[in-house]
Short mmCIF file of C-alpha atoms in Angstrom, two decimals:
data_model
loop_
_atom_site.label_atom_id
_atom_site.label_comp_id
_atom_site.label_asym_id
_atom_site.label_seq_id
_atom_site.Cartn_x
_atom_site.Cartn_y
_atom_site.Cartn_z
CA ALA A 25 39.09 54.62 -27.95
CA ALA A 26 37.88 56.48 -24.71
CA ALA A 27 37.03 52.99 -23.23
CA GLY A 28 40.52 51.68 -23.50
CA GLY A 29 39.99 49.49 -26.61
CA PHE A 30 38.67 45.98 -27.13
CA GLU A 31 39.22 43.02 -24.49
CA PRO A 32 40.63 39.65 -26.03
CA GLY A 33 37.18 38.14 -25.91
CA ALA A 34 35.44 40.95 -27.78
CA LEU A 35 33.56 40.31 -30.97
CA GLN A 36 34.66 43.40 -32.73
CA ARG A 37 32.32 42.98 -35.69
CA ARG A 38 29.32 42.96 -33.33
CA ILE A 39 28.72 46.34 -31.94
CA GLN A 40 25.44 47.72 -30.91
CA ILE A 41 24.15 51.14 -29.85
CA ALA A 42 20.99 51.88 -27.77
CA ARG A 43 19.86 55.37 -28.42
CA ILE A 44 17.22 57.58 -27.11
CA LEU A 45 15.32 59.45 -29.80
CA PRO A 46 15.42 63.26 -29.87
CA PRO A 47 12.09 64.75 -28.97
CA ALA A 48 11.33 65.81 -32.54
CA GLN A 49 11.62 62.22 -33.70
CA ARG A 50 9.47 60.65 -31.00
CA GLU A 51 5.95 59.39 -32.26
CA GLY A 52 4.26 59.43 -28.88
CA ASN A 53 3.49 55.60 -28.92
CA GLY A 54 5.78 54.86 -25.96
CA ARG A 55 8.60 53.63 -28.18
CA GLU A 56 11.18 56.35 -27.75
CA ARG A 57 14.34 54.12 -28.06
CA VAL A 58 16.02 52.68 -30.96
CA VAL A 59 18.64 49.93 -31.52
CA ILE A 60 21.43 50.48 -34.01
CA ASP A 61 23.81 47.78 -35.20
CA LEU A 62 27.05 48.71 -36.90
CA ASP A 63 27.17 46.93 -40.26
CA GLU A 64 30.42 44.78 -40.34
CA ARG A 65 30.72 46.10 -43.96
CA GLN A 66 31.43 49.44 -42.50
CA PHE A 67 34.71 48.18 -40.82
CA VAL A 68 37.74 48.91 -42.93
CA GLY A 69 40.72 46.70 -42.27
CA GLY A 70 39.15 45.62 -38.98
CA THR A 71 38.89 49.22 -37.71
CA VAL A 72 35.63 50.54 -36.19
CA PRO A 73 34.37 53.26 -38.45
CA ALA A 74 33.86 56.73 -37.14
CA PHE A 75 30.15 56.80 -35.97
CA PRO A 76 28.44 59.88 -34.66
CA MET A 77 27.29 59.41 -31.18
CA ALA A 78 24.37 61.22 -29.45
CA PRO A 79 23.93 62.21 -25.70
CA ALA A 80 22.77 59.09 -23.48
CA ASP A 81 23.91 56.43 -26.07
CA SER A 82 24.74 53.12 -24.72
CA VAL A 83 27.30 51.00 -26.56
CA THR A 84 27.55 47.37 -26.29
CA VAL A 85 30.35 45.21 -27.65
CA PHE A 86 29.43 41.59 -27.67
CA ALA A 87 31.67 38.72 -26.60
CA VAL A 88 32.71 35.85 -28.80
CA ALA A 89 30.46 32.72 -28.69
CA GLU A 90 31.04 30.26 -25.90
CA ARG A 91 30.95 27.33 -28.09
CA GLU A 92 34.27 25.64 -28.67
CA THR A 93 35.29 23.43 -31.63
CA ARG A 94 38.03 21.14 -32.72
CA PHE A 95 37.69 18.65 -29.95
CA VAL A 96 36.10 15.28 -29.01
CA THR A 97 35.12 13.90 -25.63
CA VAL A 98 36.35 10.66 -24.13
CA THR A 99 34.44 9.22 -21.20
CA GLY A 100 34.17 6.06 -19.26
CA ASN A 101 36.74 3.43 -18.51
CA VAL A 102 39.89 5.27 -19.68
CA TRP A 103 42.84 6.53 -17.59
CA THR A 104 42.37 10.15 -18.38
CA PRO A 105 38.93 10.93 -19.43
CA GLY A 106 37.98 14.26 -20.82
CA ARG A 107 38.24 16.43 -23.95
CA VAL A 108 40.85 15.61 -26.59
CA GLY A 109 41.90 18.21 -29.29
CA ARG A 110 40.93 16.98 -32.71
CA ILE A 111 42.86 17.49 -35.93
CA ASP A 112 41.82 16.77 -39.42
CA GLY A 113 41.70 13.09 -40.18
CA MET A 114 41.98 12.16 -36.51
CA ARG A 115 40.87 8.56 -35.82
CA LEU A 116 39.26 6.94 -32.94
CA SER A 117 42.30 4.90 -31.88
CA GLU A 118 44.37 8.22 -31.57
CA ALA A 119 41.78 9.79 -29.37
CA LEU A 120 41.70 6.75 -27.07
CA ARG A 121 45.62 6.88 -26.95
CA LEU A 122 45.43 10.47 -25.90
CA ALA A 123 43.03 9.59 -23.11
CA GLY A 124 45.50 7.08 -21.76
CA GLY A 125 43.87 4.20 -23.35
CA GLY A 126 41.30 1.57 -22.02
CA LYS A 127 41.77 0.13 -18.58
CA PRO A 128 42.35 -3.65 -18.18
CA ASP A 129 38.76 -4.34 -17.11
CA SER A 130 37.17 -2.52 -20.19
CA TYR A 131 34.50 -4.21 -22.04
CA ARG A 132 36.11 -5.07 -25.36
CA GLY A 133 32.99 -5.86 -27.22
CA GLN A 134 31.97 -2.22 -28.00
CA ILE A 135 33.06 1.43 -27.88
CA SER A 136 30.22 3.94 -28.41
CA VAL A 137 30.69 7.07 -30.59
CA SER A 138 27.78 9.65 -30.37
CA ARG A 139 28.02 12.08 -33.24
CA LEU A 140 26.26 15.54 -33.34
CA ARG A 141 24.44 16.16 -36.58
CA ALA A 142 23.70 19.53 -38.12
CA ASP A 143 19.99 19.36 -36.92
CA SER A 144 21.23 18.80 -33.38
CA THR A 145 20.13 15.20 -33.24
CA ARG A 146 22.81 12.37 -32.60
CA LEU A 147 23.98 9.48 -34.53
CA GLN A 148 25.09 6.34 -32.73
CA LEU A 149 28.26 4.73 -34.04
CA ARG A 150 30.11 1.63 -32.81
CA ALA A 151 33.51 0.13 -32.70
CA ALA A 152 35.24 -2.48 -30.68
CA PHE A 153 38.78 -3.24 -29.23
CA GLN A 154 40.97 -5.49 -31.28
CA GLY A 155 43.80 -7.26 -29.40
CA ASP A 156 45.71 -5.62 -26.38
CA ASP A 157 47.54 -2.99 -28.19
CA GLY A 158 44.79 -0.38 -28.33
CA ALA A 159 43.72 -1.22 -31.89
CA VAL A 160 39.95 -0.73 -32.62
CA ALA A 161 37.94 -1.57 -35.56
CA PRO A 162 36.51 0.03 -37.38
CA ASP A 163 38.87 2.95 -36.64
CA LEU A 164 36.53 5.73 -37.31
CA VAL A 165 37.51 9.20 -38.49
CA LEU A 166 36.31 11.54 -35.84
CA GLU A 167 34.38 14.81 -36.15
CA ASP A 168 33.93 17.78 -33.90
CA ASP A 169 31.81 17.14 -30.74
CA ASP A 170 32.04 13.42 -31.08
CA GLU A 171 31.47 11.67 -27.61
CA ILE A 172 33.33 8.39 -27.09
CA THR A 173 32.35 6.13 -24.33
CA VAL A 174 34.44 3.09 -23.12
CA TYR A 175 32.54 0.64 -20.88
CA SER A 176 33.84 -1.18 -17.94
CA LEU A 177 32.96 -4.74 -17.17
CA THR A 178 32.00 -3.84 -13.60
CA ASN A 179 29.16 -1.85 -15.03
CA PHE A 180 27.41 -4.99 -16.23
CA ARG A 181 28.46 -7.28 -13.37
CA PRO A 182 25.79 -7.94 -10.72
CA GLU A 183 26.82 -6.68 -7.18
CA ARG A 184 28.23 -9.75 -5.29
CA TYR A 185 27.99 -9.82 -1.60
CA ILE A 186 27.42 -11.91 1.52
CA VAL A 187 25.40 -11.03 4.58
CA VAL A 188 26.67 -11.51 8.16
CA THR A 189 24.21 -11.69 11.12
CA GLY A 190 24.06 -12.65 14.65
CA ALA A 191 26.81 -12.17 17.26
CA VAL A 192 28.95 -9.72 15.34
CA ARG A 193 29.64 -6.05 15.97
CA LYS A 194 28.42 -4.58 12.65
CA PRO A 195 25.78 -7.06 11.01
CA GLY A 196 24.93 -6.41 7.59
CA ARG A 197 25.99 -6.86 3.94
CA VAL A 198 29.62 -7.20 3.10
CA PRO A 199 31.15 -7.08 -0.48
CA TYR A 200 32.17 -10.54 -1.73
CA ARG A 201 35.79 -11.28 -2.74
CA ASP A 202 36.98 -14.30 -4.45
CA GLY A 203 38.48 -16.74 -1.87
CA MET A 204 36.61 -15.24 1.01
CA THR A 205 36.09 -17.25 4.07
CA ILE A 206 33.89 -17.12 7.31
CA ARG A 207 36.98 -15.54 9.00
CA ASP A 208 37.17 -12.91 6.42
CA ALA A 209 33.41 -12.19 6.87
CA VAL A 210 33.68 -11.94 10.65
CA LEU A 211 36.64 -9.51 10.31
CA ALA A 212 34.70 -7.45 7.79
CA ALA A 213 31.82 -7.33 10.35
CA GLU A 214 34.27 -5.84 12.90
CA GLY A 215 34.59 -9.10 14.93
CA LEU A 216 32.44 -10.96 17.40
CA THR A 217 30.27 -9.61 20.20
CA GLU A 218 30.39 -10.88 23.70
CA GLY A 219 28.73 -14.13 24.13
CA ALA A 220 29.25 -15.50 20.55
CA ASP A 221 28.99 -19.23 20.29
CA LEU A 222 32.25 -20.50 18.73
CA ARG A 223 31.09 -24.16 18.49
CA GLU A 224 29.70 -23.65 14.97
CA ALA A 225 28.03 -21.21 12.60
CA GLU A 226 25.44 -21.61 9.90
CA VAL A 227 25.74 -20.68 6.20
CA ALA A 228 22.61 -20.41 4.11
CA ARG A 229 23.45 -20.76 0.53
CA LEU A 230 21.49 -20.55 -2.63
CA PRO A 231 20.32 -23.85 -3.79
CA GLY A 232 21.27 -25.27 -7.31
CA ASP A 233 17.65 -26.69 -7.54
CA ARG A 234 14.81 -24.47 -6.45
CA SER A 235 12.07 -27.17 -7.16
CA ASN A 236 9.66 -28.03 -4.38
CA GLY A 237 9.99 -24.55 -2.87
CA VAL A 238 13.53 -24.88 -1.86
CA MET A 239 14.90 -21.25 -1.09
CA ALA A 240 18.28 -22.06 0.59
CA ARG A 241 20.60 -24.80 1.55
CA SER A 242 21.70 -24.75 5.23
CA ILE A 243 25.26 -25.80 6.02
CA ARG A 244 26.56 -25.91 9.60
CA THR A 245 30.47 -25.47 9.98
CA PRO A 246 32.76 -25.52 13.03
CA LEU A 247 34.58 -22.49 14.46
CA ASP A 248 37.27 -22.27 17.14
CA SER A 249 39.00 -19.96 19.61
CA THR A 250 41.09 -18.24 16.92
CA TYR A 251 38.05 -16.25 16.07
CA LEU A 252 38.47 -14.34 19.46
CA VAL A 253 40.92 -11.57 18.45
CA GLU A 254 41.27 -9.53 21.61
CA ARG A 255 43.63 -11.31 23.93
CA GLU A 256 46.29 -10.59 26.55
CA ARG A 257 50.14 -11.22 25.70
CA GLU A 258 49.78 -14.64 27.33
CA GLY A 259 46.92 -15.45 25.00
CA ARG A 260 44.05 -15.19 27.52
CA TYR A 261 40.83 -13.88 26.00
CA LEU A 262 39.93 -10.52 27.40
CA GLY A 263 36.17 -10.73 26.89
CA PRO A 264 33.49 -11.92 29.53
CA PRO A 265 33.34 -15.58 30.42
CA GLY A 266 31.10 -17.93 28.69
CA LEU A 267 31.14 -21.35 26.99
CA ALA A 268 34.51 -22.71 26.43
CA ALA A 269 35.49 -22.12 22.78
CA PRO A 270 37.09 -25.14 20.96
CA ALA A 271 40.76 -25.16 20.43
CA ALA A 272 42.37 -23.94 17.25
CA GLY A 273 42.01 -26.43 14.19
CA ALA A 274 38.56 -25.77 12.71
CA PRO A 275 38.88 -25.79 8.84
CA GLU A 276 38.46 -22.45 6.86
CA PHE A 277 35.11 -22.43 5.33
CA ALA A 278 35.08 -20.84 1.80
CA LEU A 279 32.04 -18.71 1.09
CA GLU A 280 30.22 -18.14 -2.14
CA PRO A 281 28.41 -15.04 -3.54
CA TYR A 282 25.14 -14.19 -1.57
CA ASP A 283 25.82 -16.58 1.31
CA ASN A 284 24.05 -15.69 4.60
CA VAL A 285 26.40 -16.28 7.53
CA LEU A 286 24.80 -16.52 11.15
CA ILE A 287 27.00 -16.42 14.10
CA PHE A 288 25.09 -17.88 16.96
CA GLN A 289 24.78 -16.41 20.43
CA GLN A 290 25.43 -18.59 23.46
CA PRO A 291 22.11 -19.89 24.79
CA GLU A 292 20.73 -17.72 27.59
CA TRP A 293 23.95 -15.59 27.60
CA GLU A 294 23.70 -11.94 28.54
CA LEU A 295 25.62 -9.38 30.55
CA GLN A 296 24.33 -8.36 33.98
CA ARG A 297 20.74 -6.83 34.29
CA SER A 298 20.17 -3.97 36.76
CA VAL A 299 17.26 -2.47 38.43
CA VAL A 300 16.98 0.78 40.56
CA LEU A 301 15.40 0.72 44.15
CA ASP A 302 15.00 4.27 45.76
CA GLY A 303 13.01 5.70 48.57
CA LYS A 304 12.29 4.42 51.98
CA VAL A 305 14.34 1.26 52.12
CA HIS A 306 17.52 0.67 54.17
CA PHE A 307 19.91 0.46 51.34
CA PRO A 308 18.51 2.10 48.36
CA GLY A 309 20.61 1.81 45.12
CA THR A 310 21.13 0.20 41.66
CA TYR A 311 21.09 -3.61 42.15
CA THR A 312 22.32 -6.17 39.82
CA LEU A 313 19.67 -9.04 39.49
CA VAL A 314 21.29 -12.53 40.64
CA SER A 315 18.84 -14.60 38.67
CA ARG A 316 16.27 -14.47 35.91
CA THR A 317 13.64 -15.24 38.54
CA GLU A 318 14.34 -12.66 41.12
CA ARG A 319 11.22 -11.06 42.21
CA LEU A 320 10.27 -7.74 43.86
CA SER A 321 10.06 -9.26 47.33
CA ASP A 322 13.67 -10.69 46.80
CA LEU A 323 14.97 -7.31 45.93
CA LEU A 324 13.41 -5.66 48.88
CA ALA A 325 14.95 -8.12 51.16
CA ARG A 326 18.33 -7.56 49.69
CA ALA A 327 17.91 -3.85 50.39
CA GLY A 328 17.33 -4.58 54.06
CA GLY A 329 13.53 -4.14 53.89
CA LEU A 330 11.48 -0.97 54.26
CA ASN A 331 12.27 1.57 56.89
CA ALA A 332 9.81 3.07 59.48
CA GLU A 333 8.79 5.99 57.12
CA ALA A 334 7.93 3.67 54.23
CA TYR A 335 4.44 3.67 52.79
CA PRO A 336 4.24 0.47 50.90
CA ALA A 337 0.75 1.17 49.53
CA GLY A 338 2.15 4.08 47.54
CA VAL A 339 4.92 1.99 45.75
CA GLU A 340 5.76 3.31 42.30
CA PHE A 341 6.87 0.48 39.89
CA TYR A 342 8.14 1.69 36.53
CA ARG A 343 9.07 -0.73 33.71
CA ARG A 344 11.08 0.62 30.82
CA GLN A 345 10.95 -2.63 28.71
CA GLY A 346 8.34 -2.31 26.14
CA ASN A 347 7.52 1.21 27.09
CA GLN A 348 5.13 -0.12 29.73
CA GLY A 349 5.45 2.81 32.09
CA ARG A 350 4.03 2.66 35.60
CA ILE A 351 2.48 -0.69 36.78
CA GLY A 352 0.00 -0.80 39.48
CA ILE A 353 1.32 -3.02 42.54
CA ASP A 354 -0.42 -4.02 45.68
CA LEU A 355 2.86 -4.13 47.55
CA PRO A 356 1.28 -4.68 51.09
CA GLN A 357 -0.31 -7.79 49.87
CA VAL A 358 3.07 -8.92 48.25
CA LEU A 359 4.71 -8.38 51.66
CA ARG A 360 2.20 -10.52 53.28
CA ASP A 361 2.04 -13.28 50.61
CA PRO A 362 5.18 -13.58 48.26
CA THR A 363 3.26 -15.92 46.02
CA PHE A 364 0.73 -13.17 45.16
CA ARG A 365 0.48 -12.23 41.55
CA ASP A 366 1.85 -8.70 41.94
CA ASN A 367 5.25 -10.01 43.05
CA LEU A 368 6.68 -9.62 39.72
CA ALA A 369 9.77 -10.97 38.30
CA LEU A 370 12.05 -8.06 37.72
CA VAL A 371 13.60 -7.19 34.28
CA THR A 372 16.62 -4.93 33.34
CA GLY A 373 15.51 -1.17 33.59
CA ASP A 374 12.86 -1.61 36.21
CA SER A 375 12.63 1.28 38.72
CA ILE A 376 10.97 0.96 42.04
CA VAL A 377 10.41 4.03 44.57
CA ILE A 378 9.00 3.35 47.96
CA PRO A 379 7.65 6.80 49.11
CA ALA A 380 7.14 8.08 52.56
CA TYR A 381 3.64 8.00 54.20
CA THR A 382 1.62 11.13 52.83
CA PRO A 383 -1.83 11.45 54.61
CA VAL A 384 -3.38 13.70 51.95
CA VAL A 385 -5.46 13.19 48.86
CA ARG A 386 -5.09 15.53 45.92
CA VAL A 387 -8.18 16.70 43.94
CA VAL A 388 -7.29 18.06 40.44
CA GLY A 389 -9.06 18.76 37.21
CA ALA A 390 -12.64 20.31 36.65
CA VAL A 391 -13.32 21.35 40.34
CA ASN A 392 -13.77 24.87 41.72
CA GLN A 393 -10.66 24.81 43.78
CA PRO A 394 -8.03 22.06 43.07
CA VAL A 395 -6.39 21.24 46.61
CA ALA A 396 -4.83 18.69 48.67
CA VAL A 397 -7.30 17.32 51.33
CA ALA A 398 -6.41 15.50 54.59
CA TRP A 399 -7.17 11.79 54.24
CA THR A 400 -10.21 10.62 56.26
CA PRO A 401 -10.71 6.88 56.66
CA GLY A 402 -13.64 5.38 54.82
CA LYS A 403 -14.60 8.59 52.80
CA ASN A 404 -15.40 8.22 49.05
CA MET A 405 -14.34 10.35 46.06
CA GLU A 406 -17.37 12.61 46.48
CA TYR A 407 -16.21 13.67 49.98
CA TYR A 408 -12.98 14.87 48.52
CA VAL A 409 -14.52 16.66 45.53
CA ASN A 410 -16.75 18.49 47.84
CA ALA A 411 -13.81 19.47 49.82
CA ALA A 412 -12.35 21.08 46.68
CA GLY A 413 -15.38 23.27 46.17
CA GLY A 414 -17.47 20.75 44.13
CA TYR A 415 -17.63 20.16 40.43
CA SER A 416 -17.16 23.01 38.16
CA ARG A 417 -19.76 23.91 35.47
CA LEU A 418 -17.44 22.17 32.91
CA ALA A 419 -16.89 18.95 34.81
CA ASP A 420 -17.76 15.54 33.47
CA ALA A 421 -18.60 14.07 36.86
CA GLY A 422 -19.44 10.57 35.44
CA ARG A 423 -15.98 10.04 34.10
CA SER A 424 -14.08 11.04 37.41
CA PHE A 425 -11.58 8.53 38.56
CA VAL A 426 -9.04 7.87 41.33
CA THR A 427 -5.46 6.96 40.98
CA GLN A 428 -4.60 5.09 44.00
CA PRO A 429 -1.00 5.53 45.43
CA SER A 430 0.10 2.28 44.04
CA GLY A 431 -0.70 3.33 40.42
CA ARG A 432 -4.06 1.54 40.14
CA VAL A 433 -7.04 3.47 38.61
CA GLU A 434 -10.41 3.21 39.96
CA SER A 435 -13.45 4.68 38.19
CA VAL A 436 -17.04 5.33 39.12
CA LYS A 437 -19.19 2.18 38.75
CA ARG A 438 -22.43 2.80 37.27
CA ARG A 439 -25.58 1.02 38.72
CA PHE A 440 -29.05 1.17 37.35
CA LEU A 441 -31.71 2.19 40.03
CA PHE A 442 -29.17 2.16 42.69
CA GLY A 443 -26.40 4.56 43.80
CA ASP A 444 -23.30 4.63 41.84
CA GLY A 445 -20.17 2.93 43.22
CA LEU A 446 -17.61 5.58 44.18
CA PRO A 447 -14.12 4.62 44.77
CA LYS A 448 -12.56 5.36 48.24
CA PRO A 449 -9.13 7.08 47.83
CA MET A 450 -6.19 5.93 50.05
CA PRO A 451 -3.59 8.21 51.45
CA GLY A 452 -1.50 9.69 48.72
CA ALA A 453 -4.27 9.10 46.13
CA VAL A 454 -5.18 11.48 43.32
CA VAL A 455 -8.90 12.36 42.41
CA LEU A 456 -9.06 13.64 38.76
CA VAL A 457 -12.21 15.23 37.45
CA PRO A 458 -12.16 15.56 33.68
CA GLU A 459 -13.74 18.35 31.64
CA ARG A 460 -16.80 17.59 29.45
CA ASP A 461 -16.18 17.10 25.92
CA PRO A 462 -17.77 19.93 24.09
CA ALA A 463 -18.60 17.59 21.16
CA ASP A 464 -20.58 15.28 23.37
CA GLN A 465 -23.44 17.53 24.41
CA ARG A 466 -26.57 15.57 24.57
CA ASP A 467 -30.03 16.70 25.36
CA ILE A 468 -30.62 15.40 28.97
CA LEU A 469 -34.50 16.04 28.95
CA PRO A 470 -35.24 12.89 26.65
CA ILE A 471 -33.03 10.79 28.83
CA ILE A 472 -34.84 11.88 31.97
CA GLY A 473 -38.15 11.30 30.33
CA GLY A 474 -37.17 7.79 29.27
CA ILE A 475 -36.03 6.93 32.81
CA ALA A 476 -39.32 8.40 34.26
CA SER A 477 -41.35 6.26 31.84
CA ILE A 478 -39.52 3.16 32.86
CA LEU A 479 -39.96 3.91 36.52
CA GLY A 480 -43.72 4.64 35.94
CA SER A 481 -43.99 1.23 34.34
CA ILE A 482 -42.40 -0.57 37.13
CA VAL A 483 -44.63 1.25 39.69
CA ALA A 484 -47.67 0.14 37.68
CA VAL A 485 -46.58 -3.30 37.67
CA ILE A 486 -45.92 -3.39 41.22
CA ALA A 487 -49.36 -1.91 42.05
CA VAL A 488 -51.25 -4.57 39.81
CA SER A 489 -49.45 -7.39 41.44
CA THR A 490 -50.29 -6.32 44.98
CA ARG A 491 -54.04 -6.09 44.41
#
């Protein structure tokens, strides 16, 4: 009573006391607590008996079980699926009626009833719709926890679709609808893109006969200007110019499930292509290419040519297409001879920079003092490395290379018995000395010994031949 009485969800006949034993009753084995259940036979008229309490007693009143009873569950293709209260003698047809009944597209051949047995396994029972009034046969008598499932025909129907590709804004799979036409498919694909060819489309259809390896039947069907939706009030199409679209009058082409519709792109149609020209030209900027064959020299001519500060040997040519990056170009030779191979045809996204003349050579990497060195005519890579303090102890001198200002890379040319061919940096070049790979440590003494042996053999042969 001191706790305020029982809550509505209390299981009053299930009360438990957790008690700490008095010191005199403890056995010293670590078990010093006991659990006491009040026997429901002690309850008189539903009243909790007087029970002596001890200090530190903890009383637990259990809640009634969560399990519910007297209901069945209706799932699937009915209007109001869920639990339905069950009364004694309730039949399947009544439960379906209370759940709103089956929808018009319900599968009539079977209704599944899953029944829970005493051992928690389930028994599968079956019934079927009879007529359109909700009657079923057999009209089973239901039991608690029965699960009733009504199936939809769409559960068993294969997904029907068409595929739209080509010059549409949203190519891909589109759900098929009875009576669908190519026009419906184009609208479902959010319309045509600029440059769509409206003379005809192609439909690839599943063949009736797959013999001899036939996989599809190709059908060409005409289109017309009515497929162009975006127009002015006067009817003029608002898109970019292209091939003239045929006048209205093309027949509507009915599609079938799994058709593939291809809307063609007009041959060689595309929007303008742009390139960027920057640096020491008279009119730098973003230029739109005027033809597919416009070349680097043509673009420079349109930009007014190079100005007095330009350094053509240092041209930086970048191609975004295909992630090609920087391309080495011999621009001085291109300017002298437009038929030279480096006079590339331009593509959209190209970027060309003509730098100012820079009479220095940068030396970077495994040298003692990376530095920019004034360019000296005729000097090779070794000269500039020495000007940077020479190779560091970690340098891999044999793999050193020069990146010329045009982007071309020149490495050391190995020559047996003769001096190595060292590249000669031009103004604006970069000399890079890589570090030696720690994993590539080879003993140099056997190599030197082998070379000495070869040289000794050559000397001996020469001595014999001169006697």
